[in-house]
Short mmCIF file of C-alpha atoms in Angstrom, two decimals:
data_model
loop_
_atom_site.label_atom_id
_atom_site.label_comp_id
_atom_site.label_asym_id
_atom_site.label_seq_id
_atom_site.Cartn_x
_atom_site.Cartn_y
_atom_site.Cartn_z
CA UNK F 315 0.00 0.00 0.00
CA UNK F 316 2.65 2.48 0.30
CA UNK F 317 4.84 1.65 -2.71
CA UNK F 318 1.25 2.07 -4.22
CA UNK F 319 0.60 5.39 -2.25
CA UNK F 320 3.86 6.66 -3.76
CA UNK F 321 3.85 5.68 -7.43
CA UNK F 322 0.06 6.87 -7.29
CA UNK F 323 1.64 10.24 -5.80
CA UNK F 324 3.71 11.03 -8.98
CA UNK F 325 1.28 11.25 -12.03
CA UNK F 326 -1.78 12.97 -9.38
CA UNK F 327 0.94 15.78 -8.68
CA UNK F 328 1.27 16.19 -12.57
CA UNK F 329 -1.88 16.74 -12.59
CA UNK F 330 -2.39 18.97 -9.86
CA UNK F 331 0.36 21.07 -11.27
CA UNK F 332 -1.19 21.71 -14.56
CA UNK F 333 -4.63 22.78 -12.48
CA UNK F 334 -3.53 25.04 -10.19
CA UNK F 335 -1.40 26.33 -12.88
CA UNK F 336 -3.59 27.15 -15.43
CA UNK F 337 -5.80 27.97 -12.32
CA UNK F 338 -2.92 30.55 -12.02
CA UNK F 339 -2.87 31.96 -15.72
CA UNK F 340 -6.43 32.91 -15.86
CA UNK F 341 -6.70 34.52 -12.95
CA UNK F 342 -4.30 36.31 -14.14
CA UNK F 343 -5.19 36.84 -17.54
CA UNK F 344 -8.69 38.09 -15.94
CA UNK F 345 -8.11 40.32 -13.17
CA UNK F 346 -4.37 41.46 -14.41
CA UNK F 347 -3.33 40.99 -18.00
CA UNK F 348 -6.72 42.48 -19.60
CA UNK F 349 -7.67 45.47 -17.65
CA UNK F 350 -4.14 46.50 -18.30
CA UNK F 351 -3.73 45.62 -21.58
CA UNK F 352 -6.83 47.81 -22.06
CA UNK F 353 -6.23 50.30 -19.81
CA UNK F 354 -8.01 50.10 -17.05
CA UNK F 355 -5.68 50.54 -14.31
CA UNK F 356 -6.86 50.50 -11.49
CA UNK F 357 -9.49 48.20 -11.88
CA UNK F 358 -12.79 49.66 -12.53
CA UNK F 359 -15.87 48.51 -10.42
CA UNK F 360 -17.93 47.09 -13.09
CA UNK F 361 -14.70 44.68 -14.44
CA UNK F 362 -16.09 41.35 -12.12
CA UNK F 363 -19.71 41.93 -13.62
CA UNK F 364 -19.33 39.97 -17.07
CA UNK F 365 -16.59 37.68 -15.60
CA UNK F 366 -18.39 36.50 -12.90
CA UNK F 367 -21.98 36.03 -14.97
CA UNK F 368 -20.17 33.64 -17.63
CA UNK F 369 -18.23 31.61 -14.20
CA UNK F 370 -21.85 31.33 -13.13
CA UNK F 371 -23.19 30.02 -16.04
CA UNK F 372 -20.11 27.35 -16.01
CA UNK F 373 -20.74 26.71 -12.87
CA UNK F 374 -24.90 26.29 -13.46
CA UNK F 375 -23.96 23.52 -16.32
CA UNK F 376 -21.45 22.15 -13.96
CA UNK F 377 -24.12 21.57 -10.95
CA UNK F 378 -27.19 20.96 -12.58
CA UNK F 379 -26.08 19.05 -15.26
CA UNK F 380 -22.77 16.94 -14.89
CA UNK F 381 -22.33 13.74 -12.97
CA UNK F 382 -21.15 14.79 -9.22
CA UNK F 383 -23.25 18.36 -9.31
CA UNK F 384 -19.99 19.86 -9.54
CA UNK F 385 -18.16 18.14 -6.18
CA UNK F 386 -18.44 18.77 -2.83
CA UNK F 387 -20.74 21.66 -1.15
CA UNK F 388 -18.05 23.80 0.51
CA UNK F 389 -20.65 25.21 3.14
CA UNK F 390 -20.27 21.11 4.56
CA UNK F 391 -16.65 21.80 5.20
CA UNK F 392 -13.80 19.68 3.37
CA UNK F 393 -14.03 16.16 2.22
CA UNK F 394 -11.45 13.24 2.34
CA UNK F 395 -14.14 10.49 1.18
CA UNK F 396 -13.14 8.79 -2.35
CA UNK F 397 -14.72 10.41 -5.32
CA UNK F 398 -16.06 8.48 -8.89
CA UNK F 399 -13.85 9.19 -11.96
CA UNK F 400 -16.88 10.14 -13.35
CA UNK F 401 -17.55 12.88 -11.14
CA UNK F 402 -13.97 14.59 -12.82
CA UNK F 403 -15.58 16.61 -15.64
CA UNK F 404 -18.25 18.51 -13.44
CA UNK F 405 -15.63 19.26 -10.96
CA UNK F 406 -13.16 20.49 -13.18
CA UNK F 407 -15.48 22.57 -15.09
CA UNK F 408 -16.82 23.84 -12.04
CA UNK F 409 -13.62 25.02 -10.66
CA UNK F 410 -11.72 26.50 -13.64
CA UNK F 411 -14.89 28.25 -14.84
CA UNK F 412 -15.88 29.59 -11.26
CA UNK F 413 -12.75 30.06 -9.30
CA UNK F 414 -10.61 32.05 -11.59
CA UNK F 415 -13.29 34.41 -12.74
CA UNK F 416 -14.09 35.73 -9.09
CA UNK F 417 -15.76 33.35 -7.13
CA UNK F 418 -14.97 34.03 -3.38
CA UNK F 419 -13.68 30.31 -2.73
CA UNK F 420 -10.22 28.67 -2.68
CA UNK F 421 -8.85 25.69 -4.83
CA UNK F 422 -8.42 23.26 -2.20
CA UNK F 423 -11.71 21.33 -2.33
CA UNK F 424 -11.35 20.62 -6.08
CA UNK F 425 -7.80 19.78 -5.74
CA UNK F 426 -8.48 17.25 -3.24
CA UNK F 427 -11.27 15.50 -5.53
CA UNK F 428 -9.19 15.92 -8.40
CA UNK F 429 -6.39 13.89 -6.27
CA UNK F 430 -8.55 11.17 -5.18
CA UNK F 431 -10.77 10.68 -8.19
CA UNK F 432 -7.16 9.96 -10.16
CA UNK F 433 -6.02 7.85 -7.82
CA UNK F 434 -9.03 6.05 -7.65
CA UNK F 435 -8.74 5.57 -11.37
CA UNK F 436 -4.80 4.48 -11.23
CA UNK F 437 -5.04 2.37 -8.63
CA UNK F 438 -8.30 0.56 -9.73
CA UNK F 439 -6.33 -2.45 -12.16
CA UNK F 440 -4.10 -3.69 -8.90
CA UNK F 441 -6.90 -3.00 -5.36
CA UNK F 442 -10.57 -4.42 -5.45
CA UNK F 443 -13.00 -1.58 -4.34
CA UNK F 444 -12.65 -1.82 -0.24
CA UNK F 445 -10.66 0.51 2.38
CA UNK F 446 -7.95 -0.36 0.47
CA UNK F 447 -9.53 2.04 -2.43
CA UNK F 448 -10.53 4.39 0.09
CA UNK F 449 -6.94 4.62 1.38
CA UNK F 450 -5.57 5.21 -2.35
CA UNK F 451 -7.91 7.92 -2.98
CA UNK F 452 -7.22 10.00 0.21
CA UNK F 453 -3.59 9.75 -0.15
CA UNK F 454 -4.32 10.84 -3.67
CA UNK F 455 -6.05 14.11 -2.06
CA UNK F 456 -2.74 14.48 0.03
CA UNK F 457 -0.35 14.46 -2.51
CA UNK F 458 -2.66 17.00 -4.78
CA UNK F 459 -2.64 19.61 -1.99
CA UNK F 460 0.71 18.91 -0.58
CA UNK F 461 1.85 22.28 -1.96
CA UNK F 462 -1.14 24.86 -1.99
CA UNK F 463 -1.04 25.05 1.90
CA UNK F 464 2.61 26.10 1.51
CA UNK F 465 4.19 22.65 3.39
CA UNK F 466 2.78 19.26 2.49
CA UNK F 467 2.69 18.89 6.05
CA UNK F 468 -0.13 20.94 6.21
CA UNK F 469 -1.61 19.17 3.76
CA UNK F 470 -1.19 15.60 5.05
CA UNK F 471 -2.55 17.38 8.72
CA UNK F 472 -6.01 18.80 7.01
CA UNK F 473 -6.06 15.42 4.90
CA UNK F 474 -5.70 13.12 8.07
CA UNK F 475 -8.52 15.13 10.07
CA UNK F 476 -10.88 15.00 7.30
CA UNK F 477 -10.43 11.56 6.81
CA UNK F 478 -10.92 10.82 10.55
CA UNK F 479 -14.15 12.47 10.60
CA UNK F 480 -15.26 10.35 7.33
CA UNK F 481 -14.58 7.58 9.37
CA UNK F 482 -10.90 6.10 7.89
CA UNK F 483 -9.02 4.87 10.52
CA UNK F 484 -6.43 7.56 10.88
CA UNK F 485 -3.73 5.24 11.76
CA UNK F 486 -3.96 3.11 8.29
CA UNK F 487 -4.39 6.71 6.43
CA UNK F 488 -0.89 8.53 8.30
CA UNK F 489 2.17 6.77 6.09
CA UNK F 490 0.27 7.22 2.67
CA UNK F 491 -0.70 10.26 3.52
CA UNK F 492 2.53 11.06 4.24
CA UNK F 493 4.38 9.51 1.87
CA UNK F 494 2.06 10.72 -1.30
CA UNK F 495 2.26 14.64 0.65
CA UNK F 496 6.28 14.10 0.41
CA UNK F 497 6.00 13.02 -3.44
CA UNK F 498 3.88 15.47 -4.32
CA UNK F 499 5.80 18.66 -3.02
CA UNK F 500 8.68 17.01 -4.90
CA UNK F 501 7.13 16.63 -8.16
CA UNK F 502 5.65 20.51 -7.50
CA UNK F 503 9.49 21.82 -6.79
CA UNK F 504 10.81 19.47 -9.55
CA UNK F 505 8.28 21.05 -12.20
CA UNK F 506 7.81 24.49 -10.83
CA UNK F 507 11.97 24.76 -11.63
CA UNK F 508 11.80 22.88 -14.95
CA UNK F 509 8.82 24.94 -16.40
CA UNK F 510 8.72 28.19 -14.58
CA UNK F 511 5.45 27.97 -14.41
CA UNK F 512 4.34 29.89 -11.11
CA UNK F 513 2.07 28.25 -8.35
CA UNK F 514 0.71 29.87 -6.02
CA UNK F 515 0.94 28.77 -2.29
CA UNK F 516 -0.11 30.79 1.22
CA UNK F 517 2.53 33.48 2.43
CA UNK F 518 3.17 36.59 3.85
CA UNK F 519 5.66 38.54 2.75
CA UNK F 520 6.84 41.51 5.08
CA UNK F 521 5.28 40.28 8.53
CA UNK F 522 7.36 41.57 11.62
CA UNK F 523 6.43 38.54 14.06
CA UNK F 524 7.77 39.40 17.14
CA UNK F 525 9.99 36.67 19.03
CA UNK F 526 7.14 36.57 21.82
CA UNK F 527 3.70 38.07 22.90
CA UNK F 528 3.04 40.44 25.55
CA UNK F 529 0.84 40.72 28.04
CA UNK F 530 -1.96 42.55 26.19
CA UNK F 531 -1.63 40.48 22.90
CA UNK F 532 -2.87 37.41 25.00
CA UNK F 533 -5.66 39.24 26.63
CA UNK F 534 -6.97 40.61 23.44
CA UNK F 535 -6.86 37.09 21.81
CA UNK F 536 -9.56 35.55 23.31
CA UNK F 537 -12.43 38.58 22.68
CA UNK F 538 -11.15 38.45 19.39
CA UNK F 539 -11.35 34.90 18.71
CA UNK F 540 -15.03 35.21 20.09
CA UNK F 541 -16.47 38.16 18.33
CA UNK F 542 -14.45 35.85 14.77
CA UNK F 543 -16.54 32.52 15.90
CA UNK F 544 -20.10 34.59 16.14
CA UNK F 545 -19.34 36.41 12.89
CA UNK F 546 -18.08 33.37 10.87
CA UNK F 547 -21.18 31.58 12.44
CA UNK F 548 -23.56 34.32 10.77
CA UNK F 549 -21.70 33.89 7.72
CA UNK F 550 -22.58 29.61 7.72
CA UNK F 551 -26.09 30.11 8.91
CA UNK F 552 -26.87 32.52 6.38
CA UNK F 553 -25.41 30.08 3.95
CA UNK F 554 -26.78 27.36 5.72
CA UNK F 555 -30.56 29.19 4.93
CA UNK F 556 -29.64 28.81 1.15
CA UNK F 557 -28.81 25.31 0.19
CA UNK F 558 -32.56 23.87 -0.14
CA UNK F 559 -33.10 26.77 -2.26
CA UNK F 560 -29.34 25.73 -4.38
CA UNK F 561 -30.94 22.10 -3.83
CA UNK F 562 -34.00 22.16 -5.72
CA UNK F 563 -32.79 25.16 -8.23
CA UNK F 564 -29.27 24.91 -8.40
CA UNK F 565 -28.34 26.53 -11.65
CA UNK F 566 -30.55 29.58 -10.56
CA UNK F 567 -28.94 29.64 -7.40
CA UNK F 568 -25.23 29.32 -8.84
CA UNK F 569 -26.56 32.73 -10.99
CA UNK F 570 -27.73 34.52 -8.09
CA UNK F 571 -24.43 33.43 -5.88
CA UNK F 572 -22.48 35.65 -8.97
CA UNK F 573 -25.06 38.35 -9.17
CA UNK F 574 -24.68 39.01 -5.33
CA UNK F 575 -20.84 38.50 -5.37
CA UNK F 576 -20.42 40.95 -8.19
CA UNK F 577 -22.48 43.52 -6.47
CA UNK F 578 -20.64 43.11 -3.11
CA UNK F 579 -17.42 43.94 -5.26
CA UNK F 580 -18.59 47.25 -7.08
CA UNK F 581 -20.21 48.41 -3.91
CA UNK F 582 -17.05 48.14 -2.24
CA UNK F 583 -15.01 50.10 -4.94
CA UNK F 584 -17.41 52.69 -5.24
CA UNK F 585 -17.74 53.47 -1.63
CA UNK F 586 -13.86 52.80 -0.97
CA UNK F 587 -12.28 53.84 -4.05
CA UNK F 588 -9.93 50.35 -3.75
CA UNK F 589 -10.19 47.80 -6.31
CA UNK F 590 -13.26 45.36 -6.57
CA UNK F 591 -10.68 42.54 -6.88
CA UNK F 592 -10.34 42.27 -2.89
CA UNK F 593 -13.65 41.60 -2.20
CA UNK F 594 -12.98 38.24 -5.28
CA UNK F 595 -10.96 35.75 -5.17
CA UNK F 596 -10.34 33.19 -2.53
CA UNK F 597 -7.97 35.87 -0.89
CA UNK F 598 -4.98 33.40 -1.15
CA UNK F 599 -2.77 35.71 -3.05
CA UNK F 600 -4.37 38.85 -1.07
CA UNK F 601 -2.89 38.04 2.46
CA UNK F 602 0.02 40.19 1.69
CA UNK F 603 -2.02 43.18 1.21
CA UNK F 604 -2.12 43.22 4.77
CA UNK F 605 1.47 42.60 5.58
CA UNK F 606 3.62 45.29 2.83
CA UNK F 607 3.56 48.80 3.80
CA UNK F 608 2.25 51.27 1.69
CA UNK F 609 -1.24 49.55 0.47
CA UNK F 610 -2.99 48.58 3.41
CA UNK F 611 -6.77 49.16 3.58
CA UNK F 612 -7.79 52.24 6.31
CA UNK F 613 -10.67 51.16 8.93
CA UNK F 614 -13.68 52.26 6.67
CA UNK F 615 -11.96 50.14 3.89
CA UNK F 616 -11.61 46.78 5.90
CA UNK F 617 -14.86 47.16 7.62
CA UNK F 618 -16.54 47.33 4.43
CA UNK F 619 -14.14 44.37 2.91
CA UNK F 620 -15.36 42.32 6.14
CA UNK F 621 -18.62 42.82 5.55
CA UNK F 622 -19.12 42.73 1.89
CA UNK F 623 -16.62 39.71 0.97
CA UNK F 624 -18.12 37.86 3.72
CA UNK F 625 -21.86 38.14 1.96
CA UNK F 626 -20.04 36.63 -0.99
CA UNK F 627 -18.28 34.39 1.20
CA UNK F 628 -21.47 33.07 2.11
CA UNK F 629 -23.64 33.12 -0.99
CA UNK F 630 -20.35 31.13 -2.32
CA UNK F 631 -20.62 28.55 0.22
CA UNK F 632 -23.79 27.13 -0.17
CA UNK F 633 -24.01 27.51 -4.31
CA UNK F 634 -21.29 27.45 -5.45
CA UNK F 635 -17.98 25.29 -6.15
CA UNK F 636 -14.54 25.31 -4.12
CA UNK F 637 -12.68 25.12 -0.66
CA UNK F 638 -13.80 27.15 2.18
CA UNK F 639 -10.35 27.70 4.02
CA UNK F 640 -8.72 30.65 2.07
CA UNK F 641 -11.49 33.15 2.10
CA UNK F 642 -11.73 32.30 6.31
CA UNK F 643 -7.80 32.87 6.40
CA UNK F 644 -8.42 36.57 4.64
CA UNK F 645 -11.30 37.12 6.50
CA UNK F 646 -9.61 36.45 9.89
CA UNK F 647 -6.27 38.37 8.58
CA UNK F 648 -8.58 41.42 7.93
CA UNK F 649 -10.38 41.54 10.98
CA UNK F 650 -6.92 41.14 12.92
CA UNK F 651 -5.41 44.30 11.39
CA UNK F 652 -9.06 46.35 12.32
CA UNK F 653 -8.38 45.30 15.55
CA UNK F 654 -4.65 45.58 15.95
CA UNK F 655 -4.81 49.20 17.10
CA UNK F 656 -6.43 48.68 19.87
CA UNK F 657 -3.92 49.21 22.84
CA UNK F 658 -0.98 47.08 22.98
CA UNK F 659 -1.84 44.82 20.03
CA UNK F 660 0.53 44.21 17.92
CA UNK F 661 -0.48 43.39 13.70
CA UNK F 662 1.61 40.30 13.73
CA UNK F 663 -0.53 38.67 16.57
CA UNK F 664 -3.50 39.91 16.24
CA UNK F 665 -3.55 38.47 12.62
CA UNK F 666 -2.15 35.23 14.02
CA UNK F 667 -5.02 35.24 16.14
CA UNK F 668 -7.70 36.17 13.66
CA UNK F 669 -6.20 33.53 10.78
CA UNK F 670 -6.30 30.67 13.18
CA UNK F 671 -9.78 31.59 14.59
CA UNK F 672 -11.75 32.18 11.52
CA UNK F 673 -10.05 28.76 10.08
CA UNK F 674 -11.15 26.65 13.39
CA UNK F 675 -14.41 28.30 12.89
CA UNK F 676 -15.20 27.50 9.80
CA UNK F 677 -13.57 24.15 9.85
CA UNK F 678 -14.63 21.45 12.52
CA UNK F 679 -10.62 20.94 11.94
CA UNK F 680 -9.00 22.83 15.15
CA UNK F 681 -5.45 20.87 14.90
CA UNK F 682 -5.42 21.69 11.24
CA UNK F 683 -6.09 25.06 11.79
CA UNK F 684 -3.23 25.44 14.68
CA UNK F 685 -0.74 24.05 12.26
CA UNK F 686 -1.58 26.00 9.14
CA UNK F 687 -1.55 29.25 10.81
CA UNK F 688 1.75 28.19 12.92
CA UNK F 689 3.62 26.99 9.97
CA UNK F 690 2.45 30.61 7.81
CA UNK F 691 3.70 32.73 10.62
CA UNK F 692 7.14 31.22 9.13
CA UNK F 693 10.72 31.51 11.25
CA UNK F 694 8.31 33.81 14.04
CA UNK F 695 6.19 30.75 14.83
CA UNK F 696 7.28 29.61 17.90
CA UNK F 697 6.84 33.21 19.59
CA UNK F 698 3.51 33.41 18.43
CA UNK F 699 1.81 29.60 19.25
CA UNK F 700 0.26 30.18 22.41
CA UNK F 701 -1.76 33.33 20.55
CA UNK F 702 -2.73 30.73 17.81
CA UNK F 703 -3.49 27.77 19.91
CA UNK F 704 -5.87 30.32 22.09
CA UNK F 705 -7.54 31.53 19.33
CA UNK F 706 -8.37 28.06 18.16
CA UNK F 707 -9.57 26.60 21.25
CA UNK F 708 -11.92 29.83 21.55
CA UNK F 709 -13.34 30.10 18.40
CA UNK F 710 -13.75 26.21 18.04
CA UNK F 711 -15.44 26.15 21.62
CA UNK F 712 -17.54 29.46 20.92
CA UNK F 713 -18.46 28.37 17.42
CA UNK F 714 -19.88 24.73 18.96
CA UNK F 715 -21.77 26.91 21.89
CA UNK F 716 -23.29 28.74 19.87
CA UNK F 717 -24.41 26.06 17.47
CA UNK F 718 -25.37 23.29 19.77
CA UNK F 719 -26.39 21.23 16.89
CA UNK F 720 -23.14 21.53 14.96
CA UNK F 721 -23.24 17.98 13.89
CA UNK F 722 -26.33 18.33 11.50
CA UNK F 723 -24.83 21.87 10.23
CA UNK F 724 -21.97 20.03 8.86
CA UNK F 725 -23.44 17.32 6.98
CA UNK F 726 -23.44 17.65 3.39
CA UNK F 727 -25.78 19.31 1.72
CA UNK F 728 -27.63 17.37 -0.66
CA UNK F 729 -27.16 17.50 -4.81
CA UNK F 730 -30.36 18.06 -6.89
CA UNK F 731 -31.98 15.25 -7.38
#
């Protein structure tokens, strides 16, 4: 099984490669290459309007019409359960014709079907369908993502926690998840050198992390992490209210998911006079807005991002097609730099503490969260653990308080029949 985990590890990475980088070039092409090709620098506030209306049609085919409704529901969290090669088209379709043209959701989710519906297909002449299938097609997912979280640690971590909540025994799922995580941030490095072809990963170029907290960056954590877990909470239940609707009319819905997102993006150009592209996107490639001097959003500005990307966020969720991690991350980042004047907080930890509690929030994956956050902080990690391990707790503990029936809120929301 692990010679098998590892061979299997090579030709998913391939793939992988090629989507996230042509995931890459049209976002590009989109929201960079055109506007200033044509002029329009900055970005003017009806740009996402067209884009977004033909991603939502994409999308609409992709869920109403294809095998698989398109993959996973994002608003049900992230899933490590093995998916039917004939499921691929719809979920590649999908993602390259939602994600790139300003759909406020991250790659992940498709990247981890993508990984386990080729490994399902690979391994399929040697394994009978059993857990031994199931344990190809999760280490599949783990060597797909092993370099979008920026360490294939990371990856194997969120992979391993998903797949103990669907019920694989984590301790047969750890060495190929490992192993296939390893393989596949080789065959990423080995490519990304021999093409120069440019993935993106998580980052944040130009944080100061201090080499410990003080005092008042602990105390500030916690009413932070709680006031994150309520809002993210608003965010799933109002996307929680929409999936019967996406459920018995999902192309409709997918439409009116665009129509809301694209409106949330001029609103916030015309009222901030900053580019409609930050309220888009999954926010991967946005953290550093945040971090390099010069361009970071005022208190009107991020107040308005919070609350107008996060009605996307949640429109997104429950219609639409993609990973639900990223946008949390930017969401949590933004809301720790609102709050990081407040008297003795410093920017480094009170984004720390906003990343890792909008990610435990939104995730029912608190270890997962700790990690990602930890490792993104980079060589300033260790200072600032006991901040992220706080928030986590908090905002895993608040979020379950206030949703005492958390278990049924995750469950995956139905396709259309």
């Amino acid at each position: 099984m692990l010679a098998l985990a590892g061979l299997v590890g090579v030709p998913v990475s391939v793939a992988a490669f090629a989507f996230l980088a042509l995931l890459h070039w049209l976002t590009g092409f989109v929201w960079e290459d055109l506007p200033e090709r044509w002029g329009l620098d900055p970005v003017p506030w009806w740009w996402p309007v067209p884009w977004l209306l033909v991603g939502g049609v994409l999308v609409a085919v992709a869920v109403s019409r294809l095998p698989g409704h398109g993959g996973h529901v994002p608003i049900a969290g992230l899933s490590a359960e093995p998916v039917p090669p004939s499921h691929l088209p719809g979920i590649l379709l999908a993602a390259l014709g939602g994600l790139p043209l300003g759909v406020v959701l991250g790659p992940e989710a498709p990247l981890m079907a993508v990984g386990a519906a080729l490994a399902t297909i690979l391994a399929g002449r040697w394994i009978a369908r059993g857990p031994e299938n199931a344990l190809v097609s999760t280490s599949g997912s783990a060597a797909a993502v092993a370099v979008i979280f920026g360490s294939p640690l990371v990856a194997a971590v969120f992979i391993l926690e998903s797949a103990g909540r669907a019920g694989l025994r984590q301790t047969l799922v750890v060495l190929p998840c490992l192993l296939s995580a390893g393989v596949g941030a080789l065959v990423f490095t080995g490519l990304g050198e021999w093409t120069g072809l440019a993935v993106p990963s998580l980052s944040l170029p130009g944080l100061d992390v201090p080499a410990r907290p003080d005092l008042a960056d602990l105390l500030w954590t916690i009413p932070l992490a709680v006031v994150i877990a309520v809002g993210v909470r608003q965010v799933h239940h109002l996307g929680r209210r929409l999936v019967p609707h996406a459920t018995r009319r999902p192309a409709l819905m997918a439409m009116v998911a665009v129509a809301v997102t694209a409106a949330a993006a001029a609103a916030y150009s015309l009222l901030t006079g900053r580019s409609p592209v930050e309220v888009l996107l999954s926010g991967q490639e946005g953290l550093g807005t945040f971090t390099q001097e010069g361009d970071v959003p005022g208190a009107w500005a991020l107040a308005a991002l919070l609350v107008l990307k996060g009605l996307a966020y949640a429109v997104s969720l429950a219609t639409l097609r993609g990973g639900p991690i990223f946008p949390a991350l930017f969401l949590g980042a933004a809301f720790g730099v609102l709050l990081s004047g407040l008297p003795g907080f410093g920017t480094a930890p009170a984004m720390a503490a906003g990343m890792a509690a909008a990610t435990a929030a939104i995730l029912p994956l608190p270890v997962s969260a700790a990690v990602l956050v930890t490792l993104l902080l980079g060589s300033g990690a260790a200072g600032m653990t006991p901040i992220v391990l706080i928030a986590v707790v908090v905002a895993f503990a608040t979020e379950r308080l206030i949703d005492r029936d958390g278990g049924e809120a995750r469950e995956p929301a139905p396709g259309p029949a």
